[in-house]
Amino acid sequence: MKPLDRRDFLRAAAVAAGAGLGWRAASPKPGAMVWQIDPQTCVQCGRCATNCVLNPSAVKCVHSFQICGYCDLCGGYLQPGAKTRDTGAESQLCPVSAITRTFVEDPYFEYTIDEDRCVGCGKCVKGCALFGNGSLYLQVQQDLCVHCNECAIARDCPADAFRQVPAEDPYLLKTRPAEGGPPV
Amino acid sequence: MMRCVRLVAASSVFLILTGTAAAEFRFPMPEFASDYQPPQVHAPMPDLDNSALDVAVLAGALAVAAWLTLKARSRRGLFLLAMFSLIYFGFWRKGCVCAVGSLQNTVAAVADPTFEVPLVVLAFFVLPLAFALFFGRVFCASVCPLGAIQEMVAVRPAHVPKPIEQVLALIPYLYLGLAVLSVATGAGFLICRYDPFVGFFRQGASFNMLVLGGVFLIAGVFIGRPYCRFFCPYGVLLGWMSRFAKWHASITPGECVQCRLCEEACPYGAIHAPSTVGPPVERRQGVRRLAALLLATPLIVGSSAWAGAMTGEMLARLHPTVNLAERFTQEERGVFQDMTLDTEAFRSSKKSVPQLYAEVDEIRRQFRRGSAWLGAFFGIVVSAKLLGLSVVRRRGNYEPDRQACLSCGRCFAYCPVEAEPKASTRSDLPS
């Protein structure tokens, strides 16, 4: 039996590399993809806050102001049993106090997210979806995300809400629905 | 204000009555009397362009490592370069992208043509292999951050007894096979998930992974580079390449004088001693052993493939969908009273139970077939190892094992041939 020499090995390696490149050339190229959460599928399980390789998570709550009701009694801001509708820590649902409540005009309040504080736990999202318009929802903040091969949250997402989207259009934002249509 | 409260109350009642949380968009956007303008949604774009620099640094570091190994023969240089790689690829780039993990992307792209492998990741997969084909495992020596962190802690490395070393060195092949199987079946990127050091690089990981990393580092003080030698799946590929390297680090720069000084220098068991005078076994006995092994090879490969196929069902649990289905079945049978987040989400999803089971059947089928291949591959590796061990090679000098040598350069300093020009100034050296 002739031992494999370098020349044979190089030849085999070249054939393998050529085949690989051919395979790549023949297969369709979707372009760069990034991870994103489909807000319609998300169940706010809380794993986004804990399972990201980053700490705090790259998943943050975003607020689509266009569909917000600007409620005084905001299900995303206030604890369900809150005694007063104020900005006291004991009334707030957010565990890290990342939502700022600002008076706009009677009876409307604006809620803004401080992304530096937000940990992506989704508590406010759940509250807003239960009692409000669903204008608060979780998204992967693409400037923070390190774009892992296999997103650690996507793997553990119980609702399969993570999917890969083109990098040119990296968000699945909720917008105001067309007349009579469902929100998208 | 009252309107909002009433609406909330009404919708809560509605929710309780219908028991659904799907309802959304209950309130219209207010028409503000003031000139209030709602802010824009904060949605920054991804930054994907910083990686060309990584490839340049990788290529540069590989080139410097090759020069340090083959020309400069500088252990100190290699160590300093390793520390640079640890800081850049490890702590600065947070351990990602790495060549060890890029193996999985490449496999994923072959298994699923729609999977996009960025060119950077492909470069990280190919460049170290190409360098190994020419210069040996210079990537392991001082470019891989995982190797570098272990190189840093290897202060009292002891020799692992040869037989144990030979057996442990089989693990990477198994790990490589498992990683490929896991990616090909869509069960995920095992190598990344069980990377023991990336938690240190990112300064954050699950408790278990940090403990595992700690264990590897502490073990690495006494056993040189335990992850590289006994686990790293990419090292398998690098070893294959390095075996056929055009140039490779040599222990001595000149003629080996067989002083045996280098024998103890290598903490990785990668130095072969010269063969002893006269064959260790009778020629006829050796031939008979080799023939028996050759005959046994199909048997080993076959039984290993069979064992692989048998474990397929168990390995399928690597896949989250299989886990979900098993848990769901147990809940239905009343084994568990409470639901997990996953089963709860599945129950409220649109996916039907037969759909789930059909999916799981397909995954299990893939795993059975894949793990039979994995078993056959491992059988071939074991047979090749046995054959390799039973063939006597004539070796006149102390030589590095090209496949196992990590080109760390520890042996350079031990060779007196290298030290010869300086011998005149070192009177303490025996003549």
Coordinates of C-alpha atoms in Angstrom, one line a residue:
Chain A
M1 CA 0.0 0.0 0.0
K2 CA 1.5 3.3 -1.1
P3 CA 1.4 5.9 1.7
L4 CA -0.5 9.0 0.7
D5 CA 2.0 11.6 -0.2
R6 CA 1.7 15.4 -0.2
R7 CA 1.0 15.7 -3.9
D8 CA -1.9 13.2 -3.7
F9 CA -3.3 15.0 -0.7
L10 CA -3.0 18.4 -2.3
R11 CA -4.8 17.1 -5.4
A12 CA -7.6 15.7 -3.3
A13 CA -7.9 18.9 -1.3
A14 CA -8.0 21.0 -4.5
V15 CA -10.8 18.8 -5.9
A16 CA -12.7 19.1 -2.6
A17 CA -12.2 22.9 -2.5
G18 CA -13.3 23.1 -6.1
A19 CA -16.4 21.1 -5.5
G20 CA -17.2 23.2 -2.5
L21 CA -16.8 26.4 -4.5
G22 CA -18.9 25.0 -7.3
W23 CA -21.6 24.1 -4.7
R24 CA -21.5 27.7 -3.4
A25 CA -21.7 29.2 -6.9
A26 CA -24.6 27.0 -7.9
S27 CA -26.6 27.6 -4.7
P28 CA -28.7 30.7 -4.4
K29 CA -27.2 33.4 -2.2
P30 CA -29.7 35.2 0.0
G31 CA -27.3 37.9 1.1
A32 CA -26.4 38.8 4.7
M33 CA -29.1 37.9 7.2
V34 CA -29.7 39.0 10.8
W35 CA -31.8 37.7 13.6
Q36 CA -35.1 39.3 14.4
I37 CA -38.2 38.7 16.5
D38 CA -41.6 38.4 14.9
P39 CA -43.7 40.4 17.4
Q40 CA -46.9 38.6 16.3
T41 CA -45.4 35.2 17.4
C42 CA -43.6 36.3 20.5
V43 CA -45.1 35.1 23.8
Q44 CA -43.0 37.2 26.1
C45 CA -41.6 34.1 28.0
G46 CA -38.7 36.2 29.3
R47 CA -35.9 34.1 27.8
C48 CA -34.7 37.0 25.7
A49 CA -33.5 38.6 28.9
T50 CA -31.6 35.6 30.1
N51 CA -30.5 33.6 27.1
C52 CA -28.6 36.2 25.0
V53 CA -24.8 35.8 24.9
L54 CA -24.7 39.5 25.8
N55 CA -25.5 40.8 29.2
P56 CA -27.7 42.7 29.2
S57 CA -29.4 41.2 26.2
A58 CA -29.4 42.7 22.7
V59 CA -33.2 42.3 22.7
K60 CA -34.9 45.5 23.8
C61 CA -38.4 46.7 24.0
V62 CA -39.3 49.1 21.2
H63 CA -42.3 51.4 21.2
S64 CA -44.3 52.1 18.1
F65 CA -45.8 55.4 19.0
Q66 CA -48.0 55.4 16.0
I67 CA -50.2 52.6 17.5
C68 CA -49.9 53.6 21.1
G69 CA -53.1 54.7 22.9
Y70 CA -51.2 57.0 25.2
C71 CA -53.3 55.6 28.0
D72 CA -53.1 57.0 31.5
L73 CA -53.8 53.5 32.9
C74 CA -51.0 51.9 30.9
G75 CA -50.9 48.1 31.1
G76 CA -47.2 48.2 30.1
Y77 CA -46.1 50.8 32.6
L78 CA -48.2 50.1 35.8
Q79 CA -48.2 47.1 38.0
P80 CA -51.6 45.3 37.7
G81 CA -52.5 46.1 41.3
A82 CA -50.9 49.5 41.5
K83 CA -52.6 51.7 44.0
T84 CA -51.7 54.9 42.4
R85 CA -51.2 55.9 38.8
D86 CA -47.8 57.6 39.4
T87 CA -44.2 57.2 38.6
G88 CA -43.3 55.6 42.0
A89 CA -41.1 52.5 41.8
E90 CA -43.7 50.4 43.5
S91 CA -46.3 51.2 40.8
Q92 CA -44.0 50.4 37.9
L93 CA -44.1 47.1 36.1
C94 CA -40.7 47.4 34.6
P95 CA -38.1 45.8 37.0
V96 CA -35.4 48.1 35.9
S97 CA -37.4 51.3 35.6
A98 CA -36.6 51.7 31.9
I99 CA -39.9 53.2 30.9
T100 CA -40.3 57.0 31.3
R101 CA -43.8 58.3 31.7
T102 CA -44.3 61.9 30.4
F103 CA -47.4 63.9 30.5
V104 CA -48.5 65.1 27.1
E105 CA -51.9 66.5 27.6
D106 CA -55.0 65.5 29.5
P107 CA -55.6 62.5 29.5
Y108 CA -52.6 61.3 27.5
F109 CA -49.2 60.2 28.6
E110 CA -46.2 59.3 26.5
Y111 CA -44.1 56.3 27.3
T112 CA -40.5 56.1 26.2
I113 CA -38.0 53.3 26.6
D114 CA -34.5 53.8 28.0
E115 CA -32.7 51.2 26.0
D116 CA -29.6 51.4 28.1
R117 CA -31.6 50.2 31.1
C118 CA -34.0 47.8 29.3
V119 CA -33.0 44.1 29.7
G120 CA -35.6 42.7 27.3
C121 CA -37.6 40.8 29.8
G122 CA -40.9 41.6 28.0
K123 CA -43.0 42.2 31.1
C124 CA -44.2 45.5 29.7
V125 CA -44.9 43.8 26.4
K126 CA -47.1 41.3 28.0
G127 CA -49.0 44.0 29.9
C128 CA -49.4 46.1 26.8
A129 CA -50.6 43.2 24.8
L130 CA -53.1 42.2 27.5
F131 CA -54.7 45.6 28.1
G132 CA -53.5 47.9 25.4
N133 CA -52.7 48.2 21.8
G134 CA -49.6 46.1 21.7
S135 CA -47.4 49.1 20.8
L136 CA -44.6 47.9 23.1
Y137 CA -42.9 44.8 21.7
L138 CA -39.5 43.2 21.7
Q139 CA -36.9 43.6 18.9
V140 CA -33.3 42.7 18.5
Q141 CA -31.4 45.9 18.5
Q142 CA -29.1 45.4 15.5
D143 CA -26.4 47.7 16.6
L144 CA -26.0 45.7 19.9
C145 CA -26.5 42.2 18.4
V146 CA -23.2 40.4 17.7
H147 CA -24.9 38.3 15.0
C148 CA -24.1 34.8 16.4
N149 CA -24.1 31.9 13.9
E150 CA -26.8 30.3 16.0
C151 CA -28.7 32.8 18.1
A152 CA -28.8 31.5 21.6
I153 CA -32.2 33.0 22.2
A154 CA -33.6 31.7 18.9
R155 CA -32.6 28.2 19.9
D156 CA -34.5 28.4 23.2
C157 CA -37.4 30.5 22.0
P158 CA -40.5 28.4 22.9
A159 CA -42.7 30.1 20.2
D160 CA -40.1 30.0 17.3
A161 CA -40.6 33.8 17.1
F162 CA -37.0 34.3 15.9
R163 CA -36.2 34.3 12.3
Q164 CA -33.5 35.6 10.0
V165 CA -34.3 38.7 8.0
P166 CA -32.3 40.5 5.4
A167 CA -29.7 42.9 6.9
E168 CA -31.0 45.8 4.7
D169 CA -34.4 45.6 6.4
P170 CA -33.5 44.2 9.8
Y171 CA -36.7 45.1 11.8
L172 CA -40.2 43.7 12.0
L173 CA -41.8 46.8 13.3
K174 CA -45.5 47.2 14.0
T175 CA -47.2 49.9 12.0
R176 CA -50.6 51.5 12.0
P177 CA -53.0 49.1 10.2
A178 CA -54.8 50.1 7.0
E179 CA -58.4 51.0 7.4
G180 CA -60.2 48.0 8.8
G181 CA -57.2 45.7 8.4
P182 CA -55.4 43.9 11.2
P183 CA -52.2 45.5 12.5
V184 CA -49.0 44.3 10.8
Chain B
M1 CA -59.1 60.0 30.9
M2 CA -62.2 58.3 32.0
R3 CA -62.7 56.9 28.5
C4 CA -59.4 55.2 28.6
V5 CA -60.1 53.6 32.0
R6 CA -63.5 52.5 30.8
L7 CA -62.1 51.0 27.7
V8 CA -59.4 49.1 29.7
A9 CA -62.0 47.8 32.1
A10 CA -64.3 46.8 29.2
S11 CA -61.5 45.0 27.3
S12 CA -60.4 43.3 30.5
V13 CA -63.8 41.9 30.9
F14 CA -63.8 40.9 27.3
L15 CA -60.5 39.2 27.7
I16 CA -61.6 37.3 30.8
L17 CA -64.7 36.2 29.0
T18 CA -63.0 35.0 25.8
G19 CA -59.8 33.9 27.5
T20 CA -57.7 35.1 24.7
A21 CA -54.7 37.4 24.7
A22 CA -54.5 37.8 21.0
A23 CA -56.7 40.9 20.9
E24 CA -54.6 44.0 20.2
F25 CA -55.1 47.5 18.9
R26 CA -58.0 48.4 21.2
F27 CA -57.6 52.1 21.3
P28 CA -57.3 54.6 18.4
M29 CA -54.4 57.0 18.5
P30 CA -55.4 60.1 20.3
E31 CA -55.9 63.3 18.3
F32 CA -53.7 65.7 20.3
A33 CA -54.8 69.2 20.8
S34 CA -51.3 70.4 21.4
D35 CA -48.7 70.2 18.6
Y36 CA -47.3 67.0 20.0
Q37 CA -45.3 64.9 17.5
P38 CA -44.7 61.2 18.4
P39 CA -41.0 60.3 18.3
Q40 CA -39.5 57.9 15.8
V41 CA -39.0 54.2 16.6
H42 CA -35.4 53.6 17.5
A43 CA -34.2 51.1 15.0
P44 CA -30.4 51.3 14.3
M45 CA -29.0 49.4 11.4
P46 CA -26.6 46.4 11.9
D47 CA -22.9 47.0 11.7
L48 CA -21.6 44.1 9.6
D49 CA -18.5 45.7 8.0
N50 CA -16.0 45.6 10.7
S51 CA -14.9 42.0 9.9
A52 CA -12.5 42.6 7.0
L53 CA -10.1 43.8 9.6
D54 CA -10.5 40.5 11.4
V55 CA -9.5 38.5 8.3
A56 CA -6.5 40.8 7.8
V57 CA -5.4 40.3 11.4
L58 CA -5.9 36.6 11.1
A59 CA -3.8 36.3 8.0
G60 CA -1.1 38.6 9.4
A61 CA -0.9 36.7 12.7
L62 CA -0.7 33.3 10.8
A63 CA 2.1 34.7 8.7
V64 CA 4.0 35.9 11.7
A65 CA 3.4 32.7 13.5
A66 CA 4.8 30.7 10.5
W67 CA 7.9 32.9 10.4
L68 CA 8.4 32.6 14.2
T69 CA 8.1 28.8 14.0
L70 CA 10.2 28.1 11.0
K71 CA 12.7 31.0 10.6
A72 CA 13.1 32.8 13.8
R73 CA 12.5 29.7 16.0
S74 CA 11.4 31.9 18.8
R75 CA 9.4 30.5 21.7
R76 CA 9.1 33.9 23.3
G77 CA 7.9 35.4 20.1
L78 CA 5.3 32.7 19.7
F79 CA 4.1 33.2 23.2
L80 CA 3.8 36.9 22.8
L81 CA 1.9 36.5 19.6
A82 CA -0.4 34.1 21.4
M83 CA -1.1 36.7 24.1
F84 CA -1.9 39.2 21.3
S85 CA -4.3 36.8 19.8
L86 CA -5.9 36.2 23.2
I87 CA -6.5 39.9 23.6
Y88 CA -7.6 40.6 20.1
F89 CA -9.6 37.5 19.0
G90 CA -10.5 36.7 22.6
F91 CA -11.3 39.6 24.7
W92 CA -11.6 42.3 22.1
R93 CA -13.6 40.4 19.5
K94 CA -15.3 38.4 22.3
G95 CA -14.2 35.1 20.9
C96 CA -16.4 35.4 17.7
V97 CA -15.7 34.9 14.9
C98 CA -13.5 31.9 15.5
A99 CA -12.0 29.3 13.2
V100 CA -13.1 26.4 15.5
G101 CA -16.7 27.4 15.2
S102 CA -16.6 28.4 11.5
L103 CA -16.4 24.7 10.8
Q104 CA -20.1 24.5 11.7
N105 CA -21.1 27.3 9.4
T106 CA -19.3 25.6 6.6
V107 CA -21.1 22.3 7.3
A108 CA -24.4 24.2 7.6
A109 CA -23.9 25.7 4.2
V110 CA -23.3 22.2 2.7
A111 CA -26.3 20.7 4.4
D112 CA -28.6 23.6 3.6
P113 CA -27.7 25.6 0.5
T114 CA -29.9 28.5 1.6
F115 CA -27.7 29.0 4.6
E116 CA -25.6 32.0 4.1
V117 CA -21.9 31.8 5.1
P118 CA -20.3 35.2 5.2
L119 CA -17.0 35.4 3.4
V120 CA -15.3 36.3 6.6
V121 CA -16.4 33.1 8.3
L122 CA -15.3 31.1 5.2
A123 CA -11.9 32.8 5.4
F124 CA -11.6 31.9 9.1
F125 CA -12.3 28.3 8.2
V126 CA -10.0 28.0 5.2
L127 CA -7.0 30.2 6.2
P128 CA -5.7 28.2 9.2
L129 CA -6.2 25.0 7.3
A130 CA -4.2 26.4 4.3
F131 CA -1.4 27.6 6.6
A132 CA -1.4 24.1 8.3
L133 CA -0.9 22.6 4.9
F134 CA 2.3 24.6 4.4
F135 CA 3.7 25.4 7.8
G136 CA 2.1 22.9 10.3
R137 CA -0.4 23.9 13.1
V138 CA 0.9 27.5 13.5
F139 CA -2.7 28.5 14.1
C140 CA -2.8 26.4 17.2
A141 CA 0.6 27.7 18.3
S142 CA -0.3 31.4 18.6
V143 CA -3.4 32.5 16.7
C144 CA -6.2 30.6 18.3
P145 CA -7.5 32.4 21.4
L146 CA -8.7 29.2 22.9
G147 CA -5.2 27.8 22.6
A148 CA -3.6 31.0 23.8
I149 CA -5.6 31.0 27.1
Q150 CA -4.5 27.4 27.8
E151 CA -0.9 28.2 26.7
M152 CA -1.0 31.0 29.3
V153 CA -2.0 28.8 32.2
A154 CA 0.2 25.8 31.3
V155 CA 2.9 26.4 33.9
R156 CA 3.4 22.9 35.3
P157 CA 2.4 20.6 32.5
A158 CA 3.0 16.9 33.3
H159 CA 3.3 14.1 30.8
V160 CA 0.1 12.2 30.1
P161 CA 1.0 8.5 29.9
K162 CA 1.1 7.4 26.3
P163 CA -1.7 4.8 26.4
I164 CA -4.1 7.3 28.0
E165 CA -3.1 10.0 25.6
Q166 CA -3.8 7.8 22.6
V167 CA -7.3 7.0 23.9
L168 CA -8.1 10.5 24.9
A169 CA -6.9 11.8 21.5
L170 CA -9.8 9.9 19.9
I171 CA -12.4 12.1 21.6
P172 CA -11.9 15.0 19.1
Y173 CA -12.9 12.8 16.2
L174 CA -16.1 11.8 18.1
Y175 CA -16.8 15.5 18.9
L176 CA -16.1 16.5 15.3
G177 CA -18.6 13.9 14.1
L178 CA -21.2 14.9 16.7
A179 CA -20.8 18.6 15.8
V180 CA -21.2 17.9 12.1
L181 CA -24.3 15.7 12.8
S182 CA -25.8 18.3 15.0
V183 CA -25.4 21.1 12.4
A184 CA -26.6 18.9 9.5
T185 CA -29.8 17.9 11.3
G186 CA -30.5 21.4 12.5
A187 CA -30.0 20.6 16.1
G188 CA -27.7 23.6 16.6
F189 CA -24.0 24.6 16.9
L190 CA -22.7 22.3 19.6
I191 CA -19.1 23.7 19.5
C192 CA -20.2 27.2 20.2
R193 CA -22.6 26.1 23.0
Y194 CA -19.9 24.1 24.7
D195 CA -17.0 26.4 24.1
P196 CA -15.4 26.5 27.6
F197 CA -13.6 29.7 27.3
V198 CA -15.9 32.0 25.4
G199 CA -17.6 32.8 28.7
F200 CA -14.4 34.4 29.9
F201 CA -13.9 36.3 26.7
R202 CA -17.4 37.8 26.8
Q203 CA -17.3 38.1 30.6
G204 CA -20.6 36.4 30.9
A205 CA -22.0 32.9 30.5
S206 CA -24.2 30.5 32.3
F207 CA -22.8 29.3 35.6
N208 CA -22.3 25.7 34.3
M209 CA -20.2 27.0 31.4
L210 CA -18.1 29.2 33.6
V211 CA -17.5 26.2 35.9
L212 CA -16.5 24.1 32.9
G213 CA -14.1 26.8 31.7
G214 CA -12.6 27.0 35.2
V215 CA -12.1 23.3 35.3
F216 CA -10.4 23.3 31.9
L217 CA -8.1 26.2 33.0
I218 CA -7.2 24.5 36.3
A219 CA -6.6 21.2 34.6
G220 CA -4.6 23.1 32.0
V221 CA -2.0 24.1 34.7
F222 CA -1.0 20.4 35.0
I223 CA -2.1 18.9 31.7
G224 CA -0.9 21.0 28.7
R225 CA -3.8 22.3 26.6
P226 CA -6.5 19.8 27.6
Y227 CA -9.1 21.3 25.2
C228 CA -6.8 21.4 22.2
R229 CA -5.5 17.9 22.6
F230 CA -8.6 16.0 23.8
F231 CA -11.6 17.9 22.5
C232 CA -11.0 20.4 19.8
P233 CA -12.8 19.2 16.6
Y234 CA -11.1 21.8 14.4
G235 CA -7.8 20.4 15.6
V236 CA -8.6 17.2 13.8
L237 CA -8.8 18.9 10.5
L238 CA -5.7 20.9 11.2
G239 CA -3.9 17.7 12.2
W240 CA -4.8 16.1 8.9
M241 CA -3.5 19.1 7.0
S242 CA -0.3 19.4 9.2
R243 CA 0.5 15.8 8.5
F244 CA 1.1 16.8 4.9
A245 CA 2.7 20.1 5.6
K246 CA 5.3 21.2 3.1
W247 CA 7.4 22.7 5.9
H248 CA 7.1 21.9 9.6
A249 CA 8.8 23.1 12.8
S250 CA 11.8 21.0 13.5
I251 CA 13.2 20.4 17.0
T252 CA 16.7 21.0 16.0
P253 CA 18.0 23.5 13.5
G254 CA 20.9 21.2 12.6
E255 CA 21.8 17.6 13.0
C256 CA 20.1 15.8 15.9
V257 CA 22.7 14.6 18.4
Q258 CA 20.2 12.4 20.2
C259 CA 20.9 14.0 23.5
R260 CA 17.3 13.3 24.6
L261 CA 17.0 16.8 26.1
C262 CA 13.9 17.6 24.1
E263 CA 12.1 14.5 25.1
E264 CA 10.9 16.0 28.3
A265 CA 10.3 19.5 26.9
C266 CA 7.1 18.7 25.1
P267 CA 4.1 18.9 27.4
Y268 CA 1.8 17.7 24.6
G269 CA 3.4 14.3 24.0
A270 CA 4.1 15.2 20.4
I271 CA 7.8 14.2 20.2
H272 CA 8.7 10.8 18.8
A273 CA 11.8 9.2 20.2
P274 CA 14.1 7.4 17.7
S275 CA 13.2 3.7 17.2
T276 CA 15.2 1.5 19.4
V277 CA 17.9 -0.8 17.9
G278 CA 16.2 -3.9 16.6
P279 CA 12.5 -4.4 16.1
P280 CA 10.4 -4.4 19.3
V281 CA 8.6 -7.5 18.1
E282 CA 9.5 -10.4 15.8
R283 CA 8.9 -9.6 12.2
R284 CA 6.6 -12.6 11.7
Q285 CA 4.6 -11.7 14.8
G286 CA 4.3 -8.1 13.6
V287 CA 3.0 -9.2 10.2
R288 CA 0.5 -11.5 11.8
R289 CA -0.7 -8.8 14.1
L290 CA -1.1 -6.4 11.2
A291 CA -3.0 -9.0 9.1
A292 CA -5.3 -9.7 12.0
L293 CA -6.0 -5.9 12.4
L294 CA -6.6 -5.5 8.7
L295 CA -9.1 -8.4 8.9
A296 CA -10.7 -6.9 12.0
T297 CA -11.1 -3.4 10.4
P298 CA -14.4 -4.1 8.6
L299 CA -15.7 -5.7 11.8
I300 CA -14.7 -2.7 13.9
V301 CA -16.2 -0.2 11.4
G302 CA -19.4 -2.3 11.0
S303 CA -20.0 -2.7 14.7
S304 CA -19.2 0.9 15.3
A305 CA -21.7 1.9 12.6
W306 CA -24.3 -0.4 14.2
A307 CA -23.6 1.1 17.6
G308 CA -24.0 4.6 16.1
A309 CA -27.3 3.7 14.5
M310 CA -28.5 2.4 17.9
T311 CA -27.7 5.7 19.7
G312 CA -29.4 7.7 17.0
E313 CA -32.6 7.9 18.9
M314 CA -30.8 9.1 22.0
L315 CA -28.8 11.7 20.0
A316 CA -32.0 13.0 18.5
R317 CA -32.6 14.7 21.9
L318 CA -30.0 17.2 20.9
H319 CA -32.7 18.7 18.8
P320 CA -35.1 21.1 20.7
T321 CA -38.1 19.9 18.7
V322 CA -37.6 16.3 19.8
N323 CA -37.2 17.5 23.4
L324 CA -40.5 19.4 23.1
A325 CA -42.4 16.5 21.7
E326 CA -41.1 14.1 24.4
R327 CA -42.0 16.5 27.2
F328 CA -45.4 17.1 25.5
T329 CA -46.1 13.3 25.4
Q330 CA -45.1 13.0 29.0
E331 CA -47.4 15.8 30.0
E332 CA -50.3 14.2 28.0
R333 CA -49.7 10.9 29.8
G334 CA -49.7 12.7 33.2
V335 CA -46.1 12.1 34.1
F336 CA -45.7 15.9 34.6
Q337 CA -48.5 18.0 36.0
D338 CA -47.0 21.4 35.1
M339 CA -46.1 22.8 31.7
T340 CA -42.8 24.1 30.6
L341 CA -42.6 27.4 28.7
D342 CA -42.0 25.4 25.6
T343 CA -45.0 23.1 25.8
E344 CA -47.1 26.0 26.9
A345 CA -46.1 28.0 23.8
F346 CA -46.7 24.9 21.6
R347 CA -50.2 24.4 23.0
S348 CA -51.1 28.0 22.3
S349 CA -49.5 27.9 18.8
K350 CA -51.2 27.1 15.5
K351 CA -49.1 24.0 15.0
S352 CA -51.0 20.7 15.4
V353 CA -49.9 17.7 17.4
P354 CA -49.7 15.3 14.4
Q355 CA -47.6 18.0 12.6
L356 CA -45.2 18.0 15.6
Y357 CA -44.9 14.3 15.6
A358 CA -44.3 14.1 11.9
E359 CA -41.5 16.6 12.3
V360 CA -40.0 14.7 15.1
D361 CA -40.2 11.4 13.1
E362 CA -38.2 13.1 10.3
I363 CA -35.6 14.4 12.7
R364 CA -35.2 11.0 14.3
R365 CA -34.8 9.4 10.9
Q366 CA -32.1 11.9 10.0
F367 CA -30.3 11.2 13.3
R368 CA -30.5 7.4 12.9
R369 CA -28.9 7.7 9.5
G370 CA -26.4 10.4 10.5
S371 CA -25.3 8.6 13.6
A372 CA -24.7 5.4 11.7
W373 CA -22.3 7.4 9.5
L374 CA -20.8 8.9 12.6
G375 CA -20.3 5.4 14.0
A376 CA -18.6 4.2 10.8
F377 CA -16.4 7.3 10.8
F378 CA -15.3 6.7 14.3
G379 CA -14.7 3.0 13.5
I380 CA -12.4 4.0 10.7
V381 CA -10.6 6.4 13.0
V382 CA -10.1 3.7 15.6
S383 CA -8.9 1.2 13.0
A384 CA -6.5 3.6 11.5
K385 CA -5.2 4.4 15.0
L386 CA -4.7 0.7 15.7
L387 CA -3.0 0.1 12.4
G388 CA -0.8 3.1 12.9
L389 CA 0.3 1.9 16.3
S390 CA 1.2 -1.6 15.1
V391 CA 3.3 -0.4 12.2
V392 CA 7.0 0.1 13.2
R393 CA 8.5 3.2 11.7
R394 CA 12.2 3.6 11.4
R395 CA 13.1 6.9 13.0
G396 CA 16.7 7.9 13.5
N397 CA 16.2 11.1 15.4
Y398 CA 13.8 12.9 17.7
E399 CA 11.0 14.2 15.6
P400 CA 7.8 16.1 16.2
D401 CA 4.6 14.2 15.5
R402 CA 3.4 16.3 12.6
Q403 CA -0.3 15.7 13.4
A404 CA -0.2 16.3 17.1
C405 CA 2.5 19.0 17.2
L406 CA 1.0 22.4 18.1
S407 CA 4.2 24.3 17.0
C408 CA 4.4 25.9 20.4
G409 CA 8.2 26.1 20.2
R410 CA 8.9 24.8 23.7
C411 CA 11.5 22.3 22.4
F412 CA 13.5 24.9 20.5
A413 CA 15.2 26.2 23.6
Y414 CA 16.1 22.7 24.8
C415 CA 18.1 21.7 21.7
P416 CA 21.8 22.1 22.4
V417 CA 22.5 22.2 18.7
E418 CA 20.8 25.5 18.6
A419 CA 22.7 26.7 21.6
E420 CA 26.1 25.7 20.2
P421 CA 27.3 29.1 19.0
K422 CA 26.8 30.5 22.4
A423 CA 28.4 27.5 24.2
S424 CA 31.8 29.3 24.4
T425 CA 30.2 31.8 26.8
R426 CA 28.4 29.2 28.8
S427 CA 31.1 27.3 30.8
D428 CA 28.6 25.5 32.9
L429 CA 27.5 23.4 29.8
P430 CA 29.0 20.0 29.8
S431 CA 31.3 19.5 26.8

